[in-house]
mmCIF file with all atom_site columns, C-alpha atoms in Angstrom:
data_model
loop_
_atom_site.group_PDB
_atom_site.id
_atom_site.type_symbol
_atom_site.label_atom_id
_atom_site.label_alt_id
_atom_site.label_comp_id
_atom_site.label_asym_id
_atom_site.label_entity_id
_atom_site.label_seq_id
_atom_site.pdbx_PDB_ins_code
_atom_site.Cartn_x
_atom_site.Cartn_y
_atom_site.Cartn_z
_atom_site.occupancy
_atom_site.B_iso_or_equiv
_atom_site.pdbx_formal_charge
_atom_site.auth_seq_id
_atom_site.auth_comp_id
_atom_site.auth_asym_id
_atom_site.auth_atom_id
_atom_site.pdbx_PDB_model_num
ATOM 1   C CA . MET A 1 1   ? -0.238  0.070   -0.103  1.00 39.00 ? 1   MET A CA 1
ATOM 2   C CA . SER A 1 2   ? 1.434   3.269   -0.890  1.00 40.00 ? 2   SER A CA 1
ATOM 3   C CA . GLU A 1 3   ? 1.921   6.565   1.564   1.00 41.00 ? 3   GLU A CA 1
ATOM 4   C CA . HIS A 1 4   ? -0.955  8.358   2.037   1.00 44.00 ? 4   HIS A CA 1
ATOM 5   C CA . PRO A 1 5   ? -1.076  12.667  2.692   1.00 43.00 ? 5   PRO A CA 1
ATOM 6   C CA . THR A 1 6   ? -2.789  13.379  6.127   1.00 37.00 ? 6   THR A CA 1
ATOM 7   C CA . GLY A 1 7   ? -6.235  12.592  6.386   1.00 52.00 ? 7   GLY A CA 1
ATOM 8   C CA . LEU A 1 8   ? -6.893  10.616  3.227   1.00 68.00 ? 8   LEU A CA 1
ATOM 9   C CA . ARG A 1 9   ? -7.987  7.223   3.945   1.00 81.00 ? 9   ARG A CA 1
ATOM 10  C CA . PRO A 1 10  ? -6.550  4.404   1.610   1.00 92.00 ? 10  PRO A CA 1
ATOM 11  C CA . LEU A 1 11  ? -7.512  4.153   -1.813  1.00 96.00 ? 11  LEU A CA 1
ATOM 12  C CA . ILE A 1 12  ? -7.559  1.027   -4.108  1.00 97.00 ? 12  ILE A CA 1
ATOM 13  C CA . LEU A 1 13  ? -8.639  0.331   -7.427  1.00 97.00 ? 13  LEU A CA 1
ATOM 14  C CA . ALA A 1 14  ? -10.045 -3.147  -7.968  1.00 97.00 ? 14  ALA A CA 1
ATOM 15  C CA . SER A 1 15  ? -8.740  -3.918  -11.540 1.00 94.00 ? 15  SER A CA 1
ATOM 16  C CA . THR A 1 16  ? -6.166  -5.681  -12.882 1.00 89.00 ? 16  THR A CA 1
ATOM 17  C CA . SER A 1 17  ? -6.561  -3.387  -16.036 1.00 90.00 ? 17  SER A CA 1
ATOM 18  C CA . PRO A 1 18  ? -3.352  -1.774  -16.785 1.00 91.00 ? 18  PRO A CA 1
ATOM 19  C CA . TYR A 1 19  ? -5.010  0.930   -18.664 1.00 90.00 ? 19  TYR A CA 1
ATOM 20  C CA . ARG A 1 20  ? -7.176  1.815   -16.034 1.00 95.00 ? 20  ARG A CA 1
ATOM 21  C CA . ARG A 1 21  ? -4.718  2.279   -13.605 1.00 96.00 ? 21  ARG A CA 1
ATOM 22  C CA . GLU A 1 22  ? -2.916  4.884   -16.147 1.00 95.00 ? 22  GLU A CA 1
ATOM 23  C CA . LEU A 1 23  ? -5.791  6.525   -15.898 1.00 96.00 ? 23  LEU A CA 1
ATOM 24  C CA . LEU A 1 24  ? -6.174  6.581   -11.924 1.00 97.00 ? 24  LEU A CA 1
ATOM 25  C CA . GLU A 1 25  ? -2.985  8.117   -11.840 1.00 96.00 ? 25  GLU A CA 1
ATOM 26  C CA . ARG A 1 26  ? -4.142  11.008  -13.935 1.00 96.00 ? 26  ARG A CA 1
ATOM 27  C CA . LEU A 1 27  ? -6.012  12.215  -10.589 1.00 95.00 ? 27  LEU A CA 1
ATOM 28  C CA . ARG A 1 28  ? -2.758  11.953  -8.982  1.00 93.00 ? 28  ARG A CA 1
ATOM 29  C CA . LEU A 1 29  ? -4.070  9.833   -5.992  1.00 94.00 ? 29  LEU A CA 1
ATOM 30  C CA . PRO A 1 30  ? -1.850  7.530   -4.515  1.00 93.00 ? 30  PRO A CA 1
ATOM 31  C CA . PHE A 1 31  ? -3.145  4.348   -5.048  1.00 95.00 ? 31  PHE A CA 1
ATOM 32  C CA . ALA A 1 32  ? -2.865  0.281   -4.544  1.00 96.00 ? 32  ALA A CA 1
ATOM 33  C CA . VAL A 1 33  ? -4.190  -1.970  -6.828  1.00 96.00 ? 33  VAL A CA 1
ATOM 34  C CA . VAL A 1 34  ? -5.771  -5.395  -6.359  1.00 96.00 ? 34  VAL A CA 1
ATOM 35  C CA . ALA A 1 35  ? -7.347  -8.097  -8.185  1.00 95.00 ? 35  ALA A CA 1
ATOM 36  C CA . PRO A 1 36  ? -10.932 -8.267  -7.706  1.00 94.00 ? 36  PRO A CA 1
ATOM 37  C CA . GLY A 1 37  ? -11.040 -11.877 -8.298  1.00 90.00 ? 37  GLY A CA 1
ATOM 38  C CA . VAL A 1 38  ? -14.861 -11.631 -9.408  1.00 89.00 ? 38  VAL A CA 1
ATOM 39  C CA . ASP A 1 39  ? -16.868 -14.258 -11.500 1.00 87.00 ? 39  ASP A CA 1
ATOM 40  C CA . GLU A 1 40  ? -18.077 -11.820 -14.678 1.00 86.00 ? 40  GLU A CA 1
ATOM 41  C CA . THR A 1 41  ? -20.172 -14.213 -16.295 1.00 87.00 ? 41  THR A CA 1
ATOM 42  C CA . PRO A 1 42  ? -23.764 -12.623 -17.265 1.00 88.00 ? 42  PRO A CA 1
ATOM 43  C CA . GLN A 1 43  ? -27.045 -13.302 -15.790 1.00 89.00 ? 43  GLN A CA 1
ATOM 44  C CA . PRO A 1 44  ? -29.369 -14.290 -17.972 1.00 89.00 ? 44  PRO A CA 1
ATOM 45  C CA . GLY A 1 45  ? -31.571 -12.114 -20.166 1.00 89.00 ? 45  GLY A CA 1
ATOM 46  C CA . GLU A 1 46  ? -28.741 -9.195  -18.715 1.00 91.00 ? 46  GLU A CA 1
ATOM 47  C CA . ALA A 1 47  ? -29.105 -6.127  -20.568 1.00 94.00 ? 47  ALA A CA 1
ATOM 48  C CA . PRO A 1 48  ? -25.278 -4.636  -20.819 1.00 94.00 ? 48  PRO A CA 1
ATOM 49  C CA . ALA A 1 49  ? -25.325 -1.316  -19.198 1.00 95.00 ? 49  ALA A CA 1
ATOM 50  C CA . ALA A 1 50  ? -26.841 -3.276  -16.424 1.00 95.00 ? 50  ALA A CA 1
ATOM 51  C CA . LEU A 1 51  ? -23.796 -5.907  -16.656 1.00 95.00 ? 51  LEU A CA 1
ATOM 52  C CA . ALA A 1 52  ? -21.360 -3.665  -17.062 1.00 95.00 ? 52  ALA A CA 1
ATOM 53  C CA . LEU A 1 53  ? -23.073 -1.487  -13.831 1.00 97.00 ? 53  LEU A CA 1
ATOM 54  C CA . ARG A 1 54  ? -23.254 -5.415  -11.198 1.00 96.00 ? 54  ARG A CA 1
ATOM 55  C CA . LEU A 1 55  ? -19.237 -6.244  -12.044 1.00 96.00 ? 55  LEU A CA 1
ATOM 56  C CA . ALA A 1 56  ? -18.111 -2.734  -11.276 1.00 97.00 ? 56  ALA A CA 1
ATOM 57  C CA . LYS A 1 57  ? -20.234 -2.629  -7.956  1.00 97.00 ? 57  LYS A CA 1
ATOM 58  C CA . SER A 1 58  ? -19.100 -6.683  -7.073  1.00 96.00 ? 58  SER A CA 1
ATOM 59  C CA . LYS A 1 59  ? -15.136 -5.737  -7.981  1.00 97.00 ? 59  LYS A CA 1
ATOM 60  C CA . ALA A 1 60  ? -15.584 -2.697  -5.882  1.00 97.00 ? 60  ALA A CA 1
ATOM 61  C CA . ARG A 1 61  ? -17.374 -4.839  -2.813  1.00 96.00 ? 61  ARG A CA 1
ATOM 62  C CA . ALA A 1 62  ? -14.985 -8.152  -3.163  1.00 96.00 ? 62  ALA A CA 1
ATOM 63  C CA . VAL A 1 63  ? -11.776 -5.787  -2.874  1.00 96.00 ? 63  VAL A CA 1
ATOM 64  C CA . GLY A 1 64  ? -13.544 -3.584  0.384   1.00 95.00 ? 64  GLY A CA 1
ATOM 65  C CA . ARG A 1 65  ? -14.520 -6.921  2.429   1.00 93.00 ? 65  ARG A CA 1
ATOM 66  C CA . LEU A 1 66  ? -10.721 -7.559  2.557   1.00 94.00 ? 66  LEU A CA 1
ATOM 67  C CA . HIS A 1 67  ? -9.387  -4.146  3.208   1.00 95.00 ? 67  HIS A CA 1
ATOM 68  C CA . PRO A 1 68  ? -11.658 -2.631  5.538   1.00 93.00 ? 68  PRO A CA 1
ATOM 69  C CA . GLY A 1 69  ? -11.727 1.527   5.906   1.00 92.00 ? 69  GLY A CA 1
ATOM 70  C CA . ALA A 1 70  ? -10.544 1.567   2.508   1.00 95.00 ? 70  ALA A CA 1
ATOM 71  C CA . LEU A 1 71  ? -11.961 3.470   -0.497  1.00 96.00 ? 71  LEU A CA 1
ATOM 72  C CA . VAL A 1 72  ? -12.106 1.157   -3.580  1.00 97.00 ? 72  VAL A CA 1
ATOM 73  C CA . ILE A 1 73  ? -13.095 1.979   -7.239  1.00 98.00 ? 73  ILE A CA 1
ATOM 74  C CA . GLY A 1 74  ? -14.560 -0.956  -9.245  1.00 97.00 ? 74  GLY A CA 1
ATOM 75  C CA . SER A 1 75  ? -15.062 -0.465  -13.017 1.00 97.00 ? 75  SER A CA 1
ATOM 76  C CA . ASP A 1 76  ? -16.185 -2.735  -15.611 1.00 95.00 ? 76  ASP A CA 1
ATOM 77  C CA . GLN A 1 77  ? -17.492 -1.874  -19.754 1.00 94.00 ? 77  GLN A CA 1
ATOM 78  C CA . VAL A 1 78  ? -19.315 -3.882  -21.935 1.00 94.00 ? 78  VAL A CA 1
ATOM 79  C CA . ALA A 1 79  ? -19.440 -2.977  -25.712 1.00 93.00 ? 79  ALA A CA 1
ATOM 80  C CA . THR A 1 80  ? -22.214 -3.906  -28.282 1.00 95.00 ? 80  THR A CA 1
ATOM 81  C CA . LEU A 1 81  ? -22.648 -4.229  -31.845 1.00 93.00 ? 81  LEU A CA 1
ATOM 82  C CA . GLY A 1 82  ? -26.930 -3.980  -32.305 1.00 87.00 ? 82  GLY A CA 1
ATOM 83  C CA . GLU A 1 83  ? -27.833 -6.537  -29.962 1.00 82.00 ? 83  GLU A CA 1
ATOM 84  C CA . GLY A 1 84  ? -25.016 -8.304  -29.374 1.00 88.00 ? 84  GLY A CA 1
ATOM 85  C CA . VAL A 1 85  ? -22.078 -7.929  -26.721 1.00 91.00 ? 85  VAL A CA 1
ATOM 86  C CA . ILE A 1 86  ? -18.520 -7.646  -27.980 1.00 91.00 ? 86  ILE A CA 1
ATOM 87  C CA . GLY A 1 87  ? -15.818 -9.107  -25.897 1.00 87.00 ? 87  GLY A CA 1
ATOM 88  C CA . LYS A 1 88  ? -12.208 -9.067  -26.156 1.00 88.00 ? 88  LYS A CA 1
ATOM 89  C CA . PRO A 1 89  ? -10.455 -10.818 -29.273 1.00 93.00 ? 89  PRO A CA 1
ATOM 90  C CA . GLY A 1 90  ? -7.665  -12.774 -27.726 1.00 92.00 ? 90  GLY A CA 1
ATOM 91  C CA . ASP A 1 91  ? -6.148  -13.372 -31.204 1.00 95.00 ? 91  ASP A CA 1
ATOM 92  C CA . PHE A 1 92  ? -5.732  -11.787 -35.098 1.00 96.00 ? 92  PHE A CA 1
ATOM 93  C CA . ASP A 1 93  ? -8.644  -14.097 -36.113 1.00 95.00 ? 93  ASP A CA 1
ATOM 94  C CA . ARG A 1 94  ? -10.703 -12.866 -33.812 1.00 95.00 ? 94  ARG A CA 1
ATOM 95  C CA . ALA A 1 95  ? -10.166 -9.231  -33.562 1.00 95.00 ? 95  ALA A CA 1
ATOM 96  C CA . LEU A 1 96  ? -10.153 -8.937  -37.781 1.00 95.00 ? 96  LEU A CA 1
ATOM 97  C CA . ALA A 1 97  ? -13.917 -10.943 -37.440 1.00 95.00 ? 97  ALA A CA 1
ATOM 98  C CA . GLN A 1 98  ? -14.655 -8.286  -34.580 1.00 94.00 ? 98  GLN A CA 1
ATOM 99  C CA . LEU A 1 99  ? -13.568 -5.069  -37.110 1.00 95.00 ? 99  LEU A CA 1
ATOM 100 C CA . ARG A 1 100 ? -15.375 -6.564  -40.000 1.00 95.00 ? 100 ARG A CA 1
ATOM 101 C CA . ALA A 1 101 ? -18.116 -6.815  -38.118 1.00 94.00 ? 101 ALA A CA 1
ATOM 102 C CA . MET A 1 102 ? -17.855 -3.399  -36.853 1.00 94.00 ? 102 MET A CA 1
ATOM 103 C CA . ARG A 1 103 ? -16.322 -1.261  -39.673 1.00 95.00 ? 103 ARG A CA 1
ATOM 104 C CA . GLY A 1 104 ? -19.208 0.795   -41.294 1.00 95.00 ? 104 GLY A CA 1
ATOM 105 C CA . ASN A 1 105 ? -21.491 0.364   -37.946 1.00 96.00 ? 105 ASN A CA 1
ATOM 106 C CA . THR A 1 106 ? -22.108 2.339   -34.703 1.00 96.00 ? 106 THR A CA 1
ATOM 107 C CA . VAL A 1 107 ? -20.833 0.494   -31.477 1.00 95.00 ? 107 VAL A CA 1
ATOM 108 C CA . THR A 1 108 ? -22.019 1.452   -28.116 1.00 96.00 ? 108 THR A CA 1
ATOM 109 C CA . PHE A 1 109 ? -19.665 1.078   -24.818 1.00 95.00 ? 109 PHE A CA 1
ATOM 110 C CA . TYR A 1 110 ? -21.390 0.934   -21.239 1.00 96.00 ? 110 TYR A CA 1
ATOM 111 C CA . THR A 1 111 ? -18.660 1.888   -19.123 1.00 97.00 ? 111 THR A CA 1
ATOM 112 C CA . ALA A 1 112 ? -19.255 1.532   -15.396 1.00 97.00 ? 112 ALA A CA 1
ATOM 113 C CA . VAL A 1 113 ? -17.435 2.934   -12.045 1.00 98.00 ? 113 VAL A CA 1
ATOM 114 C CA . ALA A 1 114 ? -18.429 2.545   -8.830  1.00 98.00 ? 114 ALA A CA 1
ATOM 115 C CA . VAL A 1 115 ? -16.833 3.366   -5.327  1.00 98.00 ? 115 VAL A CA 1
ATOM 116 C CA . ASP A 1 116 ? -17.387 1.813   -2.310  1.00 97.00 ? 116 ASP A CA 1
ATOM 117 C CA . ASP A 1 117 ? -16.409 3.016   1.275   1.00 95.00 ? 117 ASP A CA 1
ATOM 118 C CA . GLY A 1 118 ? -17.585 -0.169  3.232   1.00 92.00 ? 118 GLY A CA 1
ATOM 119 C CA . GLU A 1 119 ? -20.894 1.394   4.187   1.00 93.00 ? 119 GLU A CA 1
ATOM 120 C CA . ARG A 1 120 ? -22.016 3.153   0.615   1.00 94.00 ? 120 ARG A CA 1
ATOM 121 C CA . VAL A 1 121 ? -21.651 2.763   -2.763  1.00 96.00 ? 121 VAL A CA 1
ATOM 122 C CA . GLU A 1 122 ? -21.850 5.533   -5.343  1.00 97.00 ? 122 GLU A CA 1
ATOM 123 C CA . CYS A 1 123 ? -21.976 4.388   -9.016  1.00 97.00 ? 123 CYS A CA 1
ATOM 124 C CA . ALA A 1 124 ? -22.114 5.880   -12.433 1.00 97.00 ? 124 ALA A CA 1
ATOM 125 C CA . THR A 1 125 ? -22.139 4.698   -15.845 1.00 97.00 ? 125 THR A CA 1
ATOM 126 C CA . VAL A 1 126 ? -21.092 6.605   -19.094 1.00 97.00 ? 126 VAL A CA 1
ATOM 127 C CA . GLU A 1 127 ? -22.635 5.414   -22.367 1.00 97.00 ? 127 GLU A CA 1
ATOM 128 C CA . THR A 1 128 ? -19.805 6.238   -25.801 1.00 96.00 ? 128 THR A CA 1
ATOM 129 C CA . ARG A 1 129 ? -21.023 5.852   -29.630 1.00 96.00 ? 129 ARG A CA 1
ATOM 130 C CA . CYS A 1 130 ? -18.093 4.959   -31.833 1.00 95.00 ? 130 CYS A CA 1
ATOM 131 C CA . ARG A 1 131 ? -18.784 5.072   -35.429 1.00 96.00 ? 131 ARG A CA 1
ATOM 132 C CA . LEU A 1 132 ? -16.160 3.169   -37.427 1.00 96.00 ? 132 LEU A CA 1
ATOM 133 C CA . ARG A 1 133 ? -14.651 3.934   -41.018 1.00 96.00 ? 133 ARG A CA 1
ATOM 134 C CA . ASP A 1 134 ? -15.752 1.514   -43.636 1.00 96.00 ? 134 ASP A CA 1
ATOM 135 C CA . VAL A 1 135 ? -11.865 0.887   -43.745 1.00 94.00 ? 135 VAL A CA 1
ATOM 136 C CA . PRO A 1 136 ? -10.594 -2.157  -46.401 1.00 96.00 ? 136 PRO A CA 1
ATOM 137 C CA . ASP A 1 137 ? -9.365  -5.722  -44.775 1.00 96.00 ? 137 ASP A CA 1
ATOM 138 C CA . ARG A 1 138 ? -5.801  -4.535  -45.666 1.00 96.00 ? 138 ARG A CA 1
ATOM 139 C CA . ALA A 1 139 ? -6.371  -1.574  -43.604 1.00 95.00 ? 139 ALA A CA 1
ATOM 140 C CA . LEU A 1 140 ? -7.627  -3.571  -40.807 1.00 96.00 ? 140 LEU A CA 1
ATOM 141 C CA . ARG A 1 141 ? -4.869  -6.057  -40.851 1.00 96.00 ? 141 ARG A CA 1
ATOM 142 C CA . SER A 1 142 ? -2.106  -3.910  -41.229 1.00 96.00 ? 142 SER A CA 1
ATOM 143 C CA . TYR A 1 143 ? -3.456  -2.294  -37.713 1.00 95.00 ? 143 TYR A CA 1
ATOM 144 C CA . LEU A 1 144 ? -3.780  -5.599  -35.907 1.00 96.00 ? 144 LEU A CA 1
ATOM 145 C CA . ALA A 1 145 ? -0.010  -6.436  -36.857 1.00 95.00 ? 145 ALA A CA 1
ATOM 146 C CA . ALA A 1 146 ? 0.883   -2.811  -35.214 1.00 95.00 ? 146 ALA A CA 1
ATOM 147 C CA . GLU A 1 147 ? -1.433  -2.683  -32.275 1.00 93.00 ? 147 GLU A CA 1
ATOM 148 C CA . ARG A 1 148 ? -2.000  -6.188  -31.407 1.00 94.00 ? 148 ARG A CA 1
ATOM 149 C CA . PRO A 1 149 ? -5.539  -5.276  -29.549 1.00 91.00 ? 149 PRO A CA 1
ATOM 150 C CA . PHE A 1 150 ? -6.142  -8.746  -28.108 1.00 92.00 ? 150 PHE A CA 1
ATOM 151 C CA . ASP A 1 151 ? -7.105  -7.632  -24.681 1.00 88.00 ? 151 ASP A CA 1
ATOM 152 C CA . THR A 1 152 ? -9.357  -4.654  -25.410 1.00 86.00 ? 152 THR A CA 1
ATOM 153 C CA . ALA A 1 153 ? -13.373 -5.235  -26.454 1.00 86.00 ? 153 ALA A CA 1
ATOM 154 C CA . GLY A 1 154 ? -14.069 -4.553  -30.279 1.00 86.00 ? 154 GLY A CA 1
ATOM 155 C CA . SER A 1 155 ? -10.489 -4.622  -30.904 1.00 89.00 ? 155 SER A CA 1
ATOM 156 C CA . ALA A 1 156 ? -9.984  -0.634  -31.580 1.00 89.00 ? 156 ALA A CA 1
ATOM 157 C CA . LYS A 1 157 ? -8.171  1.035   -29.239 1.00 87.00 ? 157 LYS A CA 1
ATOM 158 C CA . ALA A 1 158 ? -8.970  4.641   -29.133 1.00 87.00 ? 158 ALA A CA 1
ATOM 159 C CA . GLU A 1 159 ? -5.773  5.972   -27.335 1.00 86.00 ? 159 GLU A CA 1
ATOM 160 C CA . SER A 1 160 ? -3.580  4.895   -30.063 1.00 89.00 ? 160 SER A CA 1
ATOM 161 C CA . LEU A 1 161 ? -3.596  3.639   -33.605 1.00 93.00 ? 161 LEU A CA 1
ATOM 162 C CA . GLY A 1 162 ? -7.119  2.628   -32.724 1.00 92.00 ? 162 GLY A CA 1
ATOM 163 C CA . ILE A 1 163 ? -8.275  6.550   -33.220 1.00 94.00 ? 163 ILE A CA 1
ATOM 164 C CA . ALA A 1 164 ? -7.556  5.887   -36.765 1.00 94.00 ? 164 ALA A CA 1
ATOM 165 C CA . LEU A 1 165 ? -10.407 3.583   -37.494 1.00 95.00 ? 165 LEU A CA 1
ATOM 166 C CA . MET A 1 166 ? -12.919 6.155   -35.992 1.00 94.00 ? 166 MET A CA 1
ATOM 167 C CA . GLU A 1 167 ? -15.624 8.082   -37.541 1.00 95.00 ? 167 GLU A CA 1
ATOM 168 C CA . ARG A 1 168 ? -16.711 9.940   -34.983 1.00 95.00 ? 168 ARG A CA 1
ATOM 169 C CA . ILE A 1 169 ? -16.825 9.376   -31.544 1.00 95.00 ? 169 ILE A CA 1
ATOM 170 C CA . GLU A 1 170 ? -20.176 11.064  -28.708 1.00 96.00 ? 170 GLU A CA 1
ATOM 171 C CA . SER A 1 171 ? -19.552 10.734  -25.127 1.00 95.00 ? 171 SER A CA 1
ATOM 172 C CA . ASP A 1 172 ? -20.017 13.265  -21.850 1.00 93.00 ? 172 ASP A CA 1
ATOM 173 C CA . ASP A 1 173 ? -16.692 11.624  -20.689 1.00 94.00 ? 173 ASP A CA 1
ATOM 174 C CA . PRO A 1 174 ? -13.556 10.954  -23.048 1.00 91.00 ? 174 PRO A CA 1
ATOM 175 C CA . THR A 1 175 ? -11.593 8.627   -20.686 1.00 95.00 ? 175 THR A CA 1
ATOM 176 C CA . ALA A 1 176 ? -14.650 6.369   -20.664 1.00 95.00 ? 176 ALA A CA 1
ATOM 177 C CA . LEU A 1 177 ? -13.850 4.442   -23.524 1.00 92.00 ? 177 LEU A CA 1
ATOM 178 C CA . ILE A 1 178 ? -10.414 3.815   -22.586 1.00 92.00 ? 178 ILE A CA 1
ATOM 179 C CA . GLY A 1 179 ? -12.094 1.902   -19.330 1.00 92.00 ? 179 GLY A CA 1
ATOM 180 C CA . LEU A 1 180 ? -12.400 4.611   -16.542 1.00 96.00 ? 180 LEU A CA 1
ATOM 181 C CA . PRO A 1 181 ? -14.838 7.404   -16.415 1.00 97.00 ? 181 PRO A CA 1
ATOM 182 C CA . LEU A 1 182 ? -12.487 9.989   -14.504 1.00 97.00 ? 182 LEU A CA 1
ATOM 183 C CA . ILE A 1 183 ? -15.062 12.966  -15.132 1.00 97.00 ? 183 ILE A CA 1
ATOM 184 C CA . ALA A 1 184 ? -17.529 10.893  -13.325 1.00 97.00 ? 184 ALA A CA 1
ATOM 185 C CA . LEU A 1 185 ? -14.747 9.177   -10.893 1.00 98.00 ? 185 LEU A CA 1
ATOM 186 C CA . THR A 1 186 ? -13.726 12.356  -9.873  1.00 97.00 ? 186 THR A CA 1
ATOM 187 C CA . ARG A 1 187 ? -17.708 14.078  -8.976  1.00 96.00 ? 187 ARG A CA 1
ATOM 188 C CA . LEU A 1 188 ? -18.622 9.957   -7.333  1.00 97.00 ? 188 LEU A CA 1
ATOM 189 C CA . LEU A 1 189 ? -15.188 10.473  -4.632  1.00 96.00 ? 189 LEU A CA 1
ATOM 190 C CA . ALA A 1 190 ? -16.055 14.203  -4.137  1.00 94.00 ? 190 ALA A CA 1
ATOM 191 C CA . GLY A 1 191 ? -19.167 12.550  -2.828  1.00 94.00 ? 191 GLY A CA 1
ATOM 192 C CA . PHE A 1 192 ? -16.570 10.475  -0.236  1.00 94.00 ? 192 PHE A CA 1
ATOM 193 C CA . GLY A 1 193 ? -14.767 13.777  0.776   1.00 92.00 ? 193 GLY A CA 1
ATOM 194 C CA . LEU A 1 194 ? -12.093 13.108  -1.550  1.00 93.00 ? 194 LEU A CA 1
ATOM 195 C CA . ASP A 1 195 ? -11.733 15.597  -4.224  1.00 91.00 ? 195 ASP A CA 1
ATOM 196 C CA . PRO A 1 196 ? -8.446  15.057  -6.459  1.00 92.00 ? 196 PRO A CA 1
ATOM 197 C CA . LEU A 1 197 ? -7.519  19.415  -6.333  1.00 90.00 ? 197 LEU A CA 1
ATOM 198 C CA . ASP A 1 198 ? -8.195  19.753  -2.991  1.00 87.00 ? 198 ASP A CA 1
ATOM 199 C CA . ALA A 1 199 ? -5.799  17.004  -1.828  1.00 78.00 ? 199 ALA A CA 1
ATOM 200 C CA . LEU A 1 200 ? -2.626  18.417  -4.247  1.00 78.00 ? 200 LEU A CA 1
ATOM 201 C CA . GLU A 1 201 ? -0.243  19.760  -2.014  1.00 67.00 ? 201 GLU A CA 1
ATOM 202 C CA . ALA A 1 202 ? -0.388  23.538  -1.783  1.00 50.00 ? 202 ALA A CA 1
ATOM 203 C CA . PRO A 1 203 ? 2.430   25.758  -3.163  1.00 55.00 ? 203 PRO A CA 1
ATOM 204 C CA . ARG A 1 204 ? 5.272   27.090  -0.900  1.00 52.00 ? 204 ARG A CA 1
ATOM 205 C CA . ALA A 1 205 ? 5.363   30.651  -0.581  1.00 48.00 ? 205 ALA A CA 1
#
């Protein structure tokens, strides 16, 4: 566990995602990372947004039980194309199939975040709509060879070269697409008395 400024309770990110860890570092708050170990299997008939929110809460709650007194952040994202959920491809061929299905279409991402202090949980869900360009197979293959986004739902990493696949992105929070909506998270943390700006050390005269 990192050292914490006076008056700040321990902050934990319940995630194994390097992308979420990098995003949370933007807020300049000391935090630890703990794997939540939560079963992410969807429930029968569960809507994508409901799935993302349930898993975000479950991750925060699971880690919170192991670290009483800490403020725990959980997050999850579900991507959809039409009525179908798009998962992480895992390899080149599955990623290519995903991108072929997505090109020229709109993919919707539901990114949920939850903050749990052991007594109450506050949460938010951000919807992001991505319209992908209708690019040829050769461009998709070149992108996949260069980026290898096989651990990313939808295979299009908008924070790097995947942005070239996009025609437009619509969202209230640009960080939501990467996996952790920082605007929503900042609001939630402030509700627990932890505002990232207030936590900054004041400049010395």
